[in-house]
Structure formats: C-alpha cells, structure tokens
Amino acid sequence: SAAGPDLREVVLGSEGRFGILTDVTVRTSTRPPRDIVRAYSVPDWDRALALGRSLASAGLPLTMVRVSTPMETATTLTMVADERRRRLLRGYLGWRHQGPEACLILVGSAGTDRLVRAVEGEVAHVVKAQRGIGVPGVGLTWQRERFRAPYLRNTLWSAGYAVDTLETAIDWARLPDLAAALAPALRHGLDAIGERVLAYSHLSHLYPSGSSLYVTCVFRLAADPDESVARWQRLKRLASETIVEHGGTISHQHGVGRVHAPYLSAEKGPIGMGALAALRDRFDPDGVMARGVLLEDEPR
C-alpha cells in the first residue's frame, strides 16, 4: 500500500506504549533441503571488516554472516571444551598464517544443493581476496551448539560472574571507530574500583549500508547484590554514551524500553521526540499503557 504512512509500524515499534498486538498472521516457508554454516578465518580485523562489507553488498542469498573481532575469536577458541581439538585448531590456524590477530567469520547459506554450492563458491572468492582460509568443523559445531550458549550464563553466575550483551548498528564509514572504542571502553569500565571486565564483539547483522555491532561483557559479581547492579549500570551507561558519541543507534534489535530511553533523543531529535509524545497522547490519552517506555519523562 502507498496510502500514506503505515500506521501499523507506529504500534509495532512502540514496545507496548501505543498499543498491543491482539492478532497476527504468520508467514512460513518450506524448510530448505540444505542449511549449512561454514567458518573462515582472515589474518586481521581490517580484512575481516572488508570481507564482511563485501559479503553484505554481494547480493548473495546468505542466511547469516557473523564477523568476530580478534578478542572474540581468541575467546571462542579458548572455550573449545576438547583440549586436543583446541590444540589442533590453534596449530592449523598458525600453519595457515592466521596469527593472534586472526578473525573468525561464520557464513550461512540454505537452499537446494546446487544453490548452496554456487553460493559457497562465490563466498570462497571473497574470502580468498582477503587472504582468508576455511576452518573445518567450526561452522558445524557452532550450528549444533548455538542454542546451548545462553545456558552458560547460569553457570557463570554460579561461579561468581555476570554476563550481559548489548548491540547497536552504524554505517560502514563510522563502524571501525565505534568498534575500536566500545569494547575497550567496557574493559576499563570498572578500573576505578579495581575490577577487570572481559569484553568482546562481533558483527551479527550485515547490510549494504552498515552493520550491527554486538558486544558481550563479563564481570565479577560483588558480595552485595546492589553493588553488582551498580557495576552493571556503570558499564551500561558507559556503553550507551560511547555509542551515542560515535553516531550509532541506541538499539539495533533489542528495543529501547526504559533503560535506553534517556539516549533516544540523541537519535530522534526534539521534533521526533515531540512526535512520539503526541502519538502517546493520541493512542493512550488515559496513560494506561507501558509508561516510561520510549519517553523517559513519564511517571511509571
């Protein structure tokens, strides 16, 4: 429909502030005969960025692309449970001239055998142009284990550590500066209280115009639960300020809610925030919906 702005998008993006969904129609597709994920490695982050951008603009029917920074790559290899397999992987990467700055890239494709083979051939050309290599077995393992990873959070918590993730998106021109600033800032985010933070990142959704940047941070829990929350708040505030400073969106896919609401005005501007307030008054004049979401100046 070209009949003016799509009002459905106003409600769908409001996170319950302007309305709720009461009925949906689900679109399905036939399960493809093949659905695979291949792993590759390139020697450094600059080549990883170039590879990701090339894949994003190639027009290939890829199901996913994940580009890990050197820190995330090293962390991923360290977490391989089988020690023998971990040694073999490190040895193979070293033999293929993939050193300590190497970056792991996961590429997914699905469809008929002929289509997948054709797509993999095109991906191989792009990888080769960045001095990349295939890494056998890693893609299959990731595909098999990916949904087990969230349960690691509970294990870390029992061991005395908290883990959190955050994400943003930004255009390709500004992505290198943001990526260079965000995870390092989090690593030093608790220096003032003598605590260390493990922070690493990857690109998880790639577009011709830019990419998401997904960051994971792990920090030690305090004996006092309130202090643990305070540590998380310091890191979250630091990350949000860094994202806004570098021109990234405050949320790529996780939404705004109440935590991100103070930073939304930097992205929408005063006219945009005024428009959201006007929509709130129109859709919810009695203030019974999710107050404090999107618009931070509301009583909850």
PDB file of C-alpha atoms in Angstrom:
ATOM      1  CA  SER A   1       0.000   0.000   0.000  1.00  0.00           C
ATOM      2  CA  ALA A   2       1.125   3.516  -0.839  1.00  0.00           C
ATOM      3  CA  ALA A   3      -1.773   5.087   1.070  1.00  0.00           C
ATOM      4  CA  GLY A   4       0.307   7.322   3.298  1.00  0.00           C
ATOM      5  CA  PRO A   5       2.494   6.280   6.246  1.00  0.00           C
ATOM      6  CA  ASP A   6       1.969   2.753   7.531  1.00  0.00           C
ATOM      7  CA  LEU A   7       0.286   3.262  10.915  1.00  0.00           C
ATOM      8  CA  ARG A   8       0.876  -0.367  11.809  1.00  0.00           C
ATOM      9  CA  GLU A   9       4.572   0.386  12.124  1.00  0.00           C
ATOM     10  CA  VAL A  10       3.807   3.028  14.753  1.00  0.00           C
ATOM     11  CA  VAL A  11       2.221   0.434  17.019  1.00  0.00           C
ATOM     12  CA  LEU A  12       4.671  -2.348  16.134  1.00  0.00           C
ATOM     13  CA  GLY A  13       7.637  -0.213  17.113  1.00  0.00           C
ATOM     14  CA  SER A  14       6.161   1.278  20.258  1.00  0.00           C
ATOM     15  CA  GLU A  15       7.074  -1.608  22.603  1.00  0.00           C
ATOM     16  CA  GLY A  16       3.589  -1.541  24.083  1.00  0.00           C
ATOM     17  CA  ARG A  17       3.474   2.217  24.684  1.00  0.00           C
ATOM     18  CA  PHE A  18       0.973   2.989  21.931  1.00  0.00           C
ATOM     19  CA  GLY A  19      -0.804  -0.353  21.704  1.00  0.00           C
ATOM     20  CA  ILE A  20      -0.559  -4.138  21.830  1.00  0.00           C
ATOM     21  CA  LEU A  21      -0.943  -6.874  19.224  1.00  0.00           C
ATOM     22  CA  THR A  22      -4.139  -8.884  19.509  1.00  0.00           C
ATOM     23  CA  ASP A  23      -4.000 -10.927  16.290  1.00  0.00           C
ATOM     24  CA  VAL A  24      -1.191 -11.925  13.963  1.00  0.00           C
ATOM     25  CA  THR A  25      -0.784 -13.795  10.694  1.00  0.00           C
ATOM     26  CA  VAL A  26       2.374 -15.897  10.433  1.00  0.00           C
ATOM     27  CA  ARG A  27       4.165 -16.317   7.124  1.00  0.00           C
ATOM     28  CA  THR A  28       6.008 -19.612   6.719  1.00  0.00           C
ATOM     29  CA  SER A  29       8.319 -21.044   4.096  1.00  0.00           C
ATOM     30  CA  THR A  30       9.328 -24.547   3.118  1.00  0.00           C
ATOM     31  CA  ARG A  31      12.291 -25.935   5.025  1.00  0.00           C
ATOM     32  CA  PRO A  32      15.310 -25.929   2.659  1.00  0.00           C
ATOM     33  CA  PRO A  33      16.970 -29.217   1.693  1.00  0.00           C
ATOM     34  CA  ARG A  34      20.332 -27.899   2.956  1.00  0.00           C
ATOM     35  CA  ASP A  35      21.069 -25.400   5.716  1.00  0.00           C
ATOM     36  CA  ILE A  36      24.768 -25.039   6.476  1.00  0.00           C
ATOM     37  CA  VAL A  37      27.220 -22.718   8.211  1.00  0.00           C
ATOM     38  CA  ARG A  38      30.849 -22.510   7.116  1.00  0.00           C
ATOM     39  CA  ALA A  39      33.695 -20.991   9.133  1.00  0.00           C
ATOM     40  CA  TYR A  40      36.542 -18.923   7.734  1.00  0.00           C
ATOM     41  CA  SER A  41      39.470 -17.018   9.183  1.00  0.00           C
ATOM     42  CA  VAL A  42      41.242 -13.878   7.964  1.00  0.00           C
ATOM     43  CA  PRO A  43      44.528 -12.515   9.342  1.00  0.00           C
ATOM     44  CA  ASP A  44      43.280  -9.288  10.961  1.00  0.00           C
ATOM     45  CA  TRP A  45      40.315  -7.034  11.769  1.00  0.00           C
ATOM     46  CA  ASP A  46      40.767  -4.720   8.781  1.00  0.00           C
ATOM     47  CA  ARG A  47      40.448  -7.663   6.413  1.00  0.00           C
ATOM     48  CA  ALA A  48      37.519  -9.007   8.428  1.00  0.00           C
ATOM     49  CA  LEU A  49      35.688  -5.690   8.016  1.00  0.00           C
ATOM     50  CA  ALA A  50      36.421  -5.652   4.295  1.00  0.00           C
ATOM     51  CA  LEU A  51      35.215  -9.235   3.965  1.00  0.00           C
ATOM     52  CA  GLY A  52      32.000  -8.514   5.850  1.00  0.00           C
ATOM     53  CA  ARG A  53      31.269  -5.438   3.785  1.00  0.00           C
ATOM     54  CA  SER A  54      31.935  -7.324   0.542  1.00  0.00           C
ATOM     55  CA  LEU A  55      29.559 -10.106   1.526  1.00  0.00           C
ATOM     56  CA  ALA A  56      26.893  -7.585   2.548  1.00  0.00           C
ATOM     57  CA  SER A  57      26.987  -5.897  -0.850  1.00  0.00           C
ATOM     58  CA  ALA A  58      27.398  -9.049  -2.974  1.00  0.00           C
ATOM     59  CA  GLY A  59      23.674  -9.756  -3.191  1.00  0.00           C
ATOM     60  CA  LEU A  60      24.129 -13.408  -2.256  1.00  0.00           C
ATOM     61  CA  PRO A  61      21.194 -15.281  -0.596  1.00  0.00           C
ATOM     62  CA  LEU A  62      23.031 -15.770   2.707  1.00  0.00           C
ATOM     63  CA  THR A  63      21.154 -16.779   5.842  1.00  0.00           C
ATOM     64  CA  MET A  64      23.704 -15.235   8.209  1.00  0.00           C
ATOM     65  CA  VAL A  65      27.126 -13.631   8.462  1.00  0.00           C
ATOM     66  CA  ARG A  66      28.950 -13.255  11.768  1.00  0.00           C
ATOM     67  CA  VAL A  67      32.299 -11.461  11.876  1.00  0.00           C
ATOM     68  CA  SER A  68      34.226 -11.787  15.154  1.00  0.00           C
ATOM     69  CA  THR A  69      36.900  -9.395  16.380  1.00  0.00           C
ATOM     70  CA  PRO A  70      40.307 -10.824  17.355  1.00  0.00           C
ATOM     71  CA  MET A  71      39.288 -10.753  21.036  1.00  0.00           C
ATOM     72  CA  GLU A  72      36.073 -12.686  20.406  1.00  0.00           C
ATOM     73  CA  THR A  73      37.943 -15.118  18.152  1.00  0.00           C
ATOM     74  CA  ALA A  74      40.515 -15.793  20.883  1.00  0.00           C
ATOM     75  CA  THR A  75      37.727 -16.183  23.456  1.00  0.00           C
ATOM     76  CA  THR A  76      35.842 -18.609  21.204  1.00  0.00           C
ATOM     77  CA  LEU A  77      38.936 -20.767  20.720  1.00  0.00           C
ATOM     78  CA  THR A  78      39.658 -20.737  24.457  1.00  0.00           C
ATOM     79  CA  MET A  79      36.151 -22.019  25.172  1.00  0.00           C
ATOM     80  CA  VAL A  80      36.533 -25.124  22.997  1.00  0.00           C
ATOM     81  CA  ALA A  81      35.951 -27.829  25.598  1.00  0.00           C
ATOM     82  CA  ASP A  82      38.014 -30.561  23.963  1.00  0.00           C
ATOM     83  CA  GLU A  83      41.663 -29.699  24.704  1.00  0.00           C
ATOM     84  CA  ARG A  84      43.010 -31.836  21.877  1.00  0.00           C
ATOM     85  CA  ARG A  85      40.667 -30.221  19.391  1.00  0.00           C
ATOM     86  CA  ARG A  86      41.611 -26.784  20.696  1.00  0.00           C
ATOM     87  CA  ARG A  87      45.317 -27.507  20.146  1.00  0.00           C
ATOM     88  CA  LEU A  88      44.636 -28.814  16.657  1.00  0.00           C
ATOM     89  CA  LEU A  89      42.628 -25.696  15.760  1.00  0.00           C
ATOM     90  CA  ARG A  90      45.332 -23.350  17.008  1.00  0.00           C
ATOM     91  CA  GLY A  91      48.003 -25.353  15.213  1.00  0.00           C
ATOM     92  CA  TYR A  92      46.053 -25.361  11.965  1.00  0.00           C
ATOM     93  CA  LEU A  93      45.462 -21.594  12.097  1.00  0.00           C
ATOM     94  CA  GLY A  94      49.126 -20.936  12.817  1.00  0.00           C
ATOM     95  CA  TRP A  95      50.206 -23.219   9.973  1.00  0.00           C
ATOM     96  CA  ARG A  96      47.911 -21.290   7.630  1.00  0.00           C
ATOM     97  CA  HIS A  97      49.409 -17.932   8.731  1.00  0.00           C
ATOM     98  CA  GLN A  98      46.418 -16.907  10.834  1.00  0.00           C
ATOM     99  CA  GLY A  99      48.136 -15.312  13.827  1.00  0.00           C
ATOM    100  CA  PRO A 100      46.977 -13.771  17.119  1.00  0.00           C
ATOM    101  CA  GLU A 101      45.001 -11.022  15.308  1.00  0.00           C
ATOM    102  CA  ALA A 102      43.024 -13.512  13.228  1.00  0.00           C
ATOM    103  CA  CYS A 103      39.246 -13.083  12.983  1.00  0.00           C
ATOM    104  CA  LEU A 104      36.669 -15.841  12.678  1.00  0.00           C
ATOM    105  CA  ILE A 105      33.836 -15.402  10.177  1.00  0.00           C
ATOM    106  CA  LEU A 106      30.743 -17.607  10.037  1.00  0.00           C
ATOM    107  CA  VAL A 107      28.684 -17.644   6.826  1.00  0.00           C
ATOM    108  CA  GLY A 108      25.368 -19.451   6.443  1.00  0.00           C
ATOM    109  CA  SER A 109      23.517 -20.467   3.304  1.00  0.00           C
ATOM    110  CA  ALA A 110      20.431 -22.560   2.626  1.00  0.00           C
ATOM    111  CA  GLY A 111      18.519 -23.960  -0.329  1.00  0.00           C
ATOM    112  CA  THR A 112      18.978 -26.678  -2.883  1.00  0.00           C
ATOM    113  CA  ASP A 113      22.328 -28.441  -3.230  1.00  0.00           C
ATOM    114  CA  ARG A 114      23.048 -26.588  -6.469  1.00  0.00           C
ATOM    115  CA  LEU A 115      22.229 -23.197  -4.971  1.00  0.00           C
ATOM    116  CA  VAL A 116      24.318 -23.783  -1.839  1.00  0.00           C
ATOM    117  CA  ARG A 117      27.303 -24.941  -3.908  1.00  0.00           C
ATOM    118  CA  ALA A 118      27.058 -21.840  -6.089  1.00  0.00           C
ATOM    119  CA  VAL A 119      26.816 -19.524  -3.080  1.00  0.00           C
ATOM    120  CA  GLU A 120      29.749 -21.221  -1.355  1.00  0.00           C
ATOM    121  CA  GLY A 121      31.830 -20.782  -4.485  1.00  0.00           C
ATOM    122  CA  GLU A 122      31.137 -17.045  -4.537  1.00  0.00           C
ATOM    123  CA  VAL A 123      31.886 -16.740  -0.819  1.00  0.00           C
ATOM    124  CA  ALA A 124      35.185 -18.586  -1.336  1.00  0.00           C
ATOM    125  CA  HIS A 125      36.270 -15.954  -3.896  1.00  0.00           C
ATOM    126  CA  VAL A 126      35.507 -13.129  -1.466  1.00  0.00           C
ATOM    127  CA  VAL A 127      37.350 -14.903   1.368  1.00  0.00           C
ATOM    128  CA  LYS A 128      40.379 -15.590  -0.789  1.00  0.00           C
ATOM    129  CA  ALA A 129      40.598 -11.911  -1.769  1.00  0.00           C
ATOM    130  CA  GLN A 130      41.169 -11.097   1.923  1.00  0.00           C
ATOM    131  CA  ARG A 131      43.778 -13.846   2.413  1.00  0.00           C
ATOM    132  CA  GLY A 132      41.220 -15.923   4.260  1.00  0.00           C
ATOM    133  CA  ILE A 133      41.023 -19.665   4.723  1.00  0.00           C
ATOM    134  CA  GLY A 134      38.340 -22.193   5.519  1.00  0.00           C
ATOM    135  CA  VAL A 135      38.300 -23.579   9.075  1.00  0.00           C
ATOM    136  CA  PRO A 136      36.918 -27.139   9.000  1.00  0.00           C
ATOM    137  CA  GLY A 137      34.402 -28.299  11.591  1.00  0.00           C
ATOM    138  CA  VAL A 138      33.838 -24.995  13.366  1.00  0.00           C
ATOM    139  CA  GLY A 139      30.733 -23.969  11.432  1.00  0.00           C
ATOM    140  CA  LEU A 140      29.022 -27.303  12.013  1.00  0.00           C
ATOM    141  CA  THR A 141      29.883 -27.193  15.718  1.00  0.00           C
ATOM    142  CA  TRP A 142      28.550 -23.648  16.076  1.00  0.00           C
ATOM    143  CA  GLN A 143      25.348 -24.579  14.273  1.00  0.00           C
ATOM    144  CA  ARG A 144      24.838 -27.562  16.565  1.00  0.00           C
ATOM    145  CA  GLU A 145      25.714 -25.781  19.829  1.00  0.00           C
ATOM    146  CA  ARG A 146      24.441 -22.231  19.265  1.00  0.00           C
ATOM    147  CA  PHE A 147      21.300 -22.571  21.380  1.00  0.00           C
ATOM    148  CA  ARG A 148      23.217 -24.013  24.315  1.00  0.00           C
ATOM    149  CA  ALA A 149      25.294 -20.867  24.754  1.00  0.00           C
ATOM    150  CA  PRO A 150      22.632 -18.908  26.728  1.00  0.00           C
ATOM    151  CA  TYR A 151      22.721 -21.568  29.452  1.00  0.00           C
ATOM    152  CA  LEU A 152      26.359 -20.656  30.085  1.00  0.00           C
ATOM    153  CA  ARG A 153      25.017 -17.505  31.756  1.00  0.00           C
ATOM    154  CA  ASN A 154      23.655 -19.555  34.659  1.00  0.00           C
ATOM    155  CA  THR A 155      26.933 -21.422  35.053  1.00  0.00           C
ATOM    156  CA  LEU A 156      28.901 -18.170  35.084  1.00  0.00           C
ATOM    157  CA  TRP A 157      26.527 -16.690  37.658  1.00  0.00           C
ATOM    158  CA  SER A 158      27.060 -19.712  39.919  1.00  0.00           C
ATOM    159  CA  ALA A 159      30.813 -19.208  39.533  1.00  0.00           C
ATOM    160  CA  GLY A 160      30.507 -15.560  40.583  1.00  0.00           C
ATOM    161  CA  TYR A 161      30.374 -13.771  37.244  1.00  0.00           C
ATOM    162  CA  ALA A 162      27.712 -11.790  35.420  1.00  0.00           C
ATOM    163  CA  VAL A 163      27.434 -11.690  31.639  1.00  0.00           C
ATOM    164  CA  ASP A 164      25.498  -9.196  29.551  1.00  0.00           C
ATOM    165  CA  THR A 165      25.149  -8.320  25.890  1.00  0.00           C
ATOM    166  CA  LEU A 166      24.318  -5.095  24.096  1.00  0.00           C
ATOM    167  CA  GLU A 167      24.046  -4.095  20.460  1.00  0.00           C
ATOM    168  CA  THR A 168      23.995  -1.156  18.139  1.00  0.00           C
ATOM    169  CA  ALA A 169      24.157  -0.510  14.391  1.00  0.00           C
ATOM    170  CA  ILE A 170      26.047   2.082  12.393  1.00  0.00           C
ATOM    171  CA  ASP A 171      27.102   2.827   8.805  1.00  0.00           C
ATOM    172  CA  TRP A 172      30.273   1.281   7.410  1.00  0.00           C
ATOM    173  CA  ALA A 173      32.197   4.567   7.384  1.00  0.00           C
ATOM    174  CA  ARG A 174      31.881   5.030  11.154  1.00  0.00           C
ATOM    175  CA  LEU A 175      31.872   1.382  12.191  1.00  0.00           C
ATOM    176  CA  PRO A 176      35.679   0.997  12.577  1.00  0.00           C
ATOM    177  CA  ASP A 177      35.911   3.891  15.051  1.00  0.00           C
ATOM    178  CA  LEU A 178      32.971   2.667  17.118  1.00  0.00           C
ATOM    179  CA  ALA A 179      34.264  -0.911  17.169  1.00  0.00           C
ATOM    180  CA  ALA A 180      37.692   0.352  18.240  1.00  0.00           C
ATOM    181  CA  ALA A 181      36.166   2.350  21.104  1.00  0.00           C
ATOM    182  CA  LEU A 182      33.258   0.324  22.501  1.00  0.00           C
ATOM    183  CA  ALA A 183      34.697  -2.978  23.754  1.00  0.00           C
ATOM    184  CA  PRO A 184      37.955  -1.374  25.022  1.00  0.00           C
ATOM    185  CA  ALA A 185      35.908   1.209  26.950  1.00  0.00           C
ATOM    186  CA  LEU A 186      33.979  -1.581  28.656  1.00  0.00           C
ATOM    187  CA  ARG A 187      37.173  -3.448  29.514  1.00  0.00           C
ATOM    188  CA  HIS A 188      38.264  -0.416  31.547  1.00  0.00           C
ATOM    189  CA  GLY A 189      34.790   0.447  32.775  1.00  0.00           C
ATOM    190  CA  LEU A 190      35.385  -0.801  36.323  1.00  0.00           C
ATOM    191  CA  ASP A 191      39.029   0.234  36.691  1.00  0.00           C
ATOM    192  CA  ALA A 192      38.057   2.783  39.348  1.00  0.00           C
ATOM    193  CA  ILE A 193      37.027   0.006  41.732  1.00  0.00           C
ATOM    194  CA  GLY A 194      39.845  -2.359  40.773  1.00  0.00           C
ATOM    195  CA  GLU A 195      37.689  -4.795  38.801  1.00  0.00           C
ATOM    196  CA  ARG A 196      38.504  -6.251  35.407  1.00  0.00           C
ATOM    197  CA  VAL A 197      35.989  -6.766  32.585  1.00  0.00           C
ATOM    198  CA  LEU A 198      36.175  -9.164  29.645  1.00  0.00           C
ATOM    199  CA  ALA A 199      34.522  -7.531  26.633  1.00  0.00           C
ATOM    200  CA  TYR A 200      34.476  -8.745  23.034  1.00  0.00           C
ATOM    201  CA  SER A 201      32.327  -8.106  19.984  1.00  0.00           C
ATOM    202  CA  HIS A 202      31.186  -9.226  16.566  1.00  0.00           C
ATOM    203  CA  LEU A 203      29.110  -8.079  13.626  1.00  0.00           C
ATOM    204  CA  SER A 204      25.927 -10.150  13.593  1.00  0.00           C
ATOM    205  CA  HIS A 205      23.668  -8.477  11.013  1.00  0.00           C
ATOM    206  CA  LEU A 206      25.253  -7.013   7.885  1.00  0.00           C
ATOM    207  CA  TYR A 207      23.645  -4.671   5.357  1.00  0.00           C
ATOM    208  CA  PRO A 208      24.944  -2.895   2.243  1.00  0.00           C
ATOM    209  CA  SER A 209      24.837   0.415   4.150  1.00  0.00           C
ATOM    210  CA  GLY A 210      26.221  -0.717   7.514  1.00  0.00           C
ATOM    211  CA  SER A 211      26.191  -3.352  10.207  1.00  0.00           C
ATOM    212  CA  SER A 212      25.189  -4.178  13.731  1.00  0.00           C
ATOM    213  CA  LEU A 213      27.862  -4.407  16.425  1.00  0.00           C
ATOM    214  CA  TYR A 214      27.135  -6.903  19.175  1.00  0.00           C
ATOM    215  CA  VAL A 215      29.142  -6.742  22.423  1.00  0.00           C
ATOM    216  CA  THR A 216      29.398  -9.228  25.281  1.00  0.00           C
ATOM    217  CA  CYS A 217      30.920  -8.307  28.638  1.00  0.00           C
ATOM    218  CA  VAL A 218      31.715 -10.488  31.641  1.00  0.00           C
ATOM    219  CA  PHE A 219      32.440  -9.031  35.076  1.00  0.00           C
ATOM    220  CA  ARG A 220      32.730 -10.274  38.631  1.00  0.00           C
ATOM    221  CA  LEU A 221      29.724 -10.190  40.950  1.00  0.00           C
ATOM    222  CA  ALA A 222      30.065  -8.332  44.240  1.00  0.00           C
ATOM    223  CA  ALA A 223      29.152  -9.747  47.643  1.00  0.00           C
ATOM    224  CA  ASP A 224      26.411  -7.106  47.834  1.00  0.00           C
ATOM    225  CA  PRO A 225      23.722  -7.585  45.127  1.00  0.00           C
ATOM    226  CA  ASP A 226      23.160  -3.823  44.966  1.00  0.00           C
ATOM    227  CA  GLU A 227      26.836  -3.339  44.157  1.00  0.00           C
ATOM    228  CA  SER A 228      26.560  -5.937  41.376  1.00  0.00           C
ATOM    229  CA  VAL A 229      23.689  -3.940  39.859  1.00  0.00           C
ATOM    230  CA  ALA A 230      25.715  -0.746  40.243  1.00  0.00           C
ATOM    231  CA  ARG A 231      28.594  -2.342  38.310  1.00  0.00           C
ATOM    232  CA  TRP A 232      26.248  -3.300  35.500  1.00  0.00           C
ATOM    233  CA  GLN A 233      24.780   0.210  35.469  1.00  0.00           C
ATOM    234  CA  ARG A 234      28.255   1.747  35.133  1.00  0.00           C
ATOM    235  CA  LEU A 235      29.041  -0.469  32.170  1.00  0.00           C
ATOM    236  CA  LYS A 236      25.653   0.065  30.536  1.00  0.00           C
ATOM    237  CA  ARG A 237      25.921   3.834  30.897  1.00  0.00           C
ATOM    238  CA  LEU A 238      29.468   3.853  29.523  1.00  0.00           C
ATOM    239  CA  ALA A 239      28.443   1.721  26.534  1.00  0.00           C
ATOM    240  CA  SER A 240      25.403   3.882  25.764  1.00  0.00           C
ATOM    241  CA  GLU A 241      27.403   7.105  25.956  1.00  0.00           C
ATOM    242  CA  THR A 242      30.097   5.654  23.682  1.00  0.00           C
ATOM    243  CA  ILE A 243      27.503   4.522  21.125  1.00  0.00           C
ATOM    244  CA  VAL A 244      25.779   7.922  21.064  1.00  0.00           C
ATOM    245  CA  GLU A 245      29.101   9.755  20.836  1.00  0.00           C
ATOM    246  CA  HIS A 246      30.088   7.775  17.732  1.00  0.00           C
ATOM    247  CA  GLY A 247      26.720   8.111  15.995  1.00  0.00           C
ATOM    248  CA  GLY A 248      25.381   4.594  16.455  1.00  0.00           C
ATOM    249  CA  THR A 249      21.753   3.721  17.124  1.00  0.00           C
ATOM    250  CA  ILE A 250      20.932   3.085  20.759  1.00  0.00           C
ATOM    251  CA  SER A 251      19.317  -0.210  19.757  1.00  0.00           C
ATOM    252  CA  HIS A 252      19.612  -2.319  16.637  1.00  0.00           C
ATOM    253  CA  GLN A 253      17.226  -5.138  17.564  1.00  0.00           C
ATOM    254  CA  HIS A 254      16.693  -5.298  21.327  1.00  0.00           C
ATOM    255  CA  GLY A 255      14.421  -2.284  21.602  1.00  0.00           C
ATOM    256  CA  VAL A 256      14.504   0.872  23.718  1.00  0.00           C
ATOM    257  CA  GLY A 257      12.357   0.211  26.771  1.00  0.00           C
ATOM    258  CA  ARG A 258      13.219   2.193  29.889  1.00  0.00           C
ATOM    259  CA  VAL A 259      16.965   1.563  30.060  1.00  0.00           C
ATOM    260  CA  HIS A 260      17.708   3.112  26.660  1.00  0.00           C
ATOM    261  CA  ALA A 261      15.068   5.838  26.833  1.00  0.00           C
ATOM    262  CA  PRO A 262      17.461   8.570  28.094  1.00  0.00           C
ATOM    263  CA  TYR A 263      19.542   8.160  24.929  1.00  0.00           C
ATOM    264  CA  LEU A 264      16.740   8.052  22.369  1.00  0.00           C
ATOM    265  CA  SER A 265      16.535  11.835  21.961  1.00  0.00           C
ATOM    266  CA  ALA A 266      20.089  11.904  20.581  1.00  0.00           C
ATOM    267  CA  GLU A 267      18.828   9.787  17.695  1.00  0.00           C
ATOM    268  CA  LYS A 268      15.315  11.174  17.162  1.00  0.00           C
ATOM    269  CA  GLY A 269      15.925  14.864  17.913  1.00  0.00           C
ATOM    270  CA  PRO A 270      13.467  17.253  19.605  1.00  0.00           C
ATOM    271  CA  ILE A 271      10.933  17.184  16.764  1.00  0.00           C
ATOM    272  CA  GLY A 272      10.956  13.408  16.676  1.00  0.00           C
ATOM    273  CA  MET A 273      10.562  13.104  20.432  1.00  0.00           C
ATOM    274  CA  GLY A 274       7.713  15.605  20.296  1.00  0.00           C
ATOM    275  CA  ALA A 275       6.027  13.498  17.635  1.00  0.00           C
ATOM    276  CA  LEU A 276       6.333  10.406  19.852  1.00  0.00           C
ATOM    277  CA  ALA A 277       4.794  12.308  22.755  1.00  0.00           C
ATOM    278  CA  ALA A 278       1.928  13.413  20.516  1.00  0.00           C
ATOM    279  CA  LEU A 279       1.348   9.823  19.407  1.00  0.00           C
ATOM    280  CA  ARG A 280       1.302   8.720  23.026  1.00  0.00           C
ATOM    281  CA  ASP A 281      -1.357  11.303  23.829  1.00  0.00           C
ATOM    282  CA  ARG A 282      -3.404  10.228  20.804  1.00  0.00           C
ATOM    283  CA  PHE A 283      -3.193   6.468  21.293  1.00  0.00           C
ATOM    284  CA  ASP A 284      -3.226   6.406  25.092  1.00  0.00           C
ATOM    285  CA  PRO A 285      -4.842   9.586  26.453  1.00  0.00           C
ATOM    286  CA  ASP A 286      -5.509   7.988  29.853  1.00  0.00           C
ATOM    287  CA  GLY A 287      -1.929   6.775  30.331  1.00  0.00           C
ATOM    288  CA  VAL A 288      -2.726   3.123  30.972  1.00  0.00           C
ATOM    289  CA  MET A 289      -0.118   1.554  28.681  1.00  0.00           C
ATOM    290  CA  ALA A 290       3.613   0.942  29.296  1.00  0.00           C
ATOM    291  CA  ARG A 291       4.565   4.266  30.837  1.00  0.00           C
ATOM    292  CA  GLY A 292       8.250   5.174  30.835  1.00  0.00           C
ATOM    293  CA  VAL A 293       8.941   3.161  27.688  1.00  0.00           C
ATOM    294  CA  LEU A 294      10.483   5.281  24.885  1.00  0.00           C
ATOM    295  CA  LEU A 295       9.604   8.514  26.713  1.00  0.00           C
ATOM    296  CA  GLU A 296      11.653   8.781  29.895  1.00  0.00           C
ATOM    297  CA  ASP A 297       9.879  11.810  31.429  1.00  0.00           C
ATOM    298  CA  GLU A 298       6.721   9.843  32.257  1.00  0.00           C
ATOM    299  CA  PRO A 299       5.722   8.571  35.696  1.00  0.00           C
ATOM    300  CA  ARG A 300       5.631   4.770  35.737  1.00  0.00           C
TER     301      ARG A 300
END
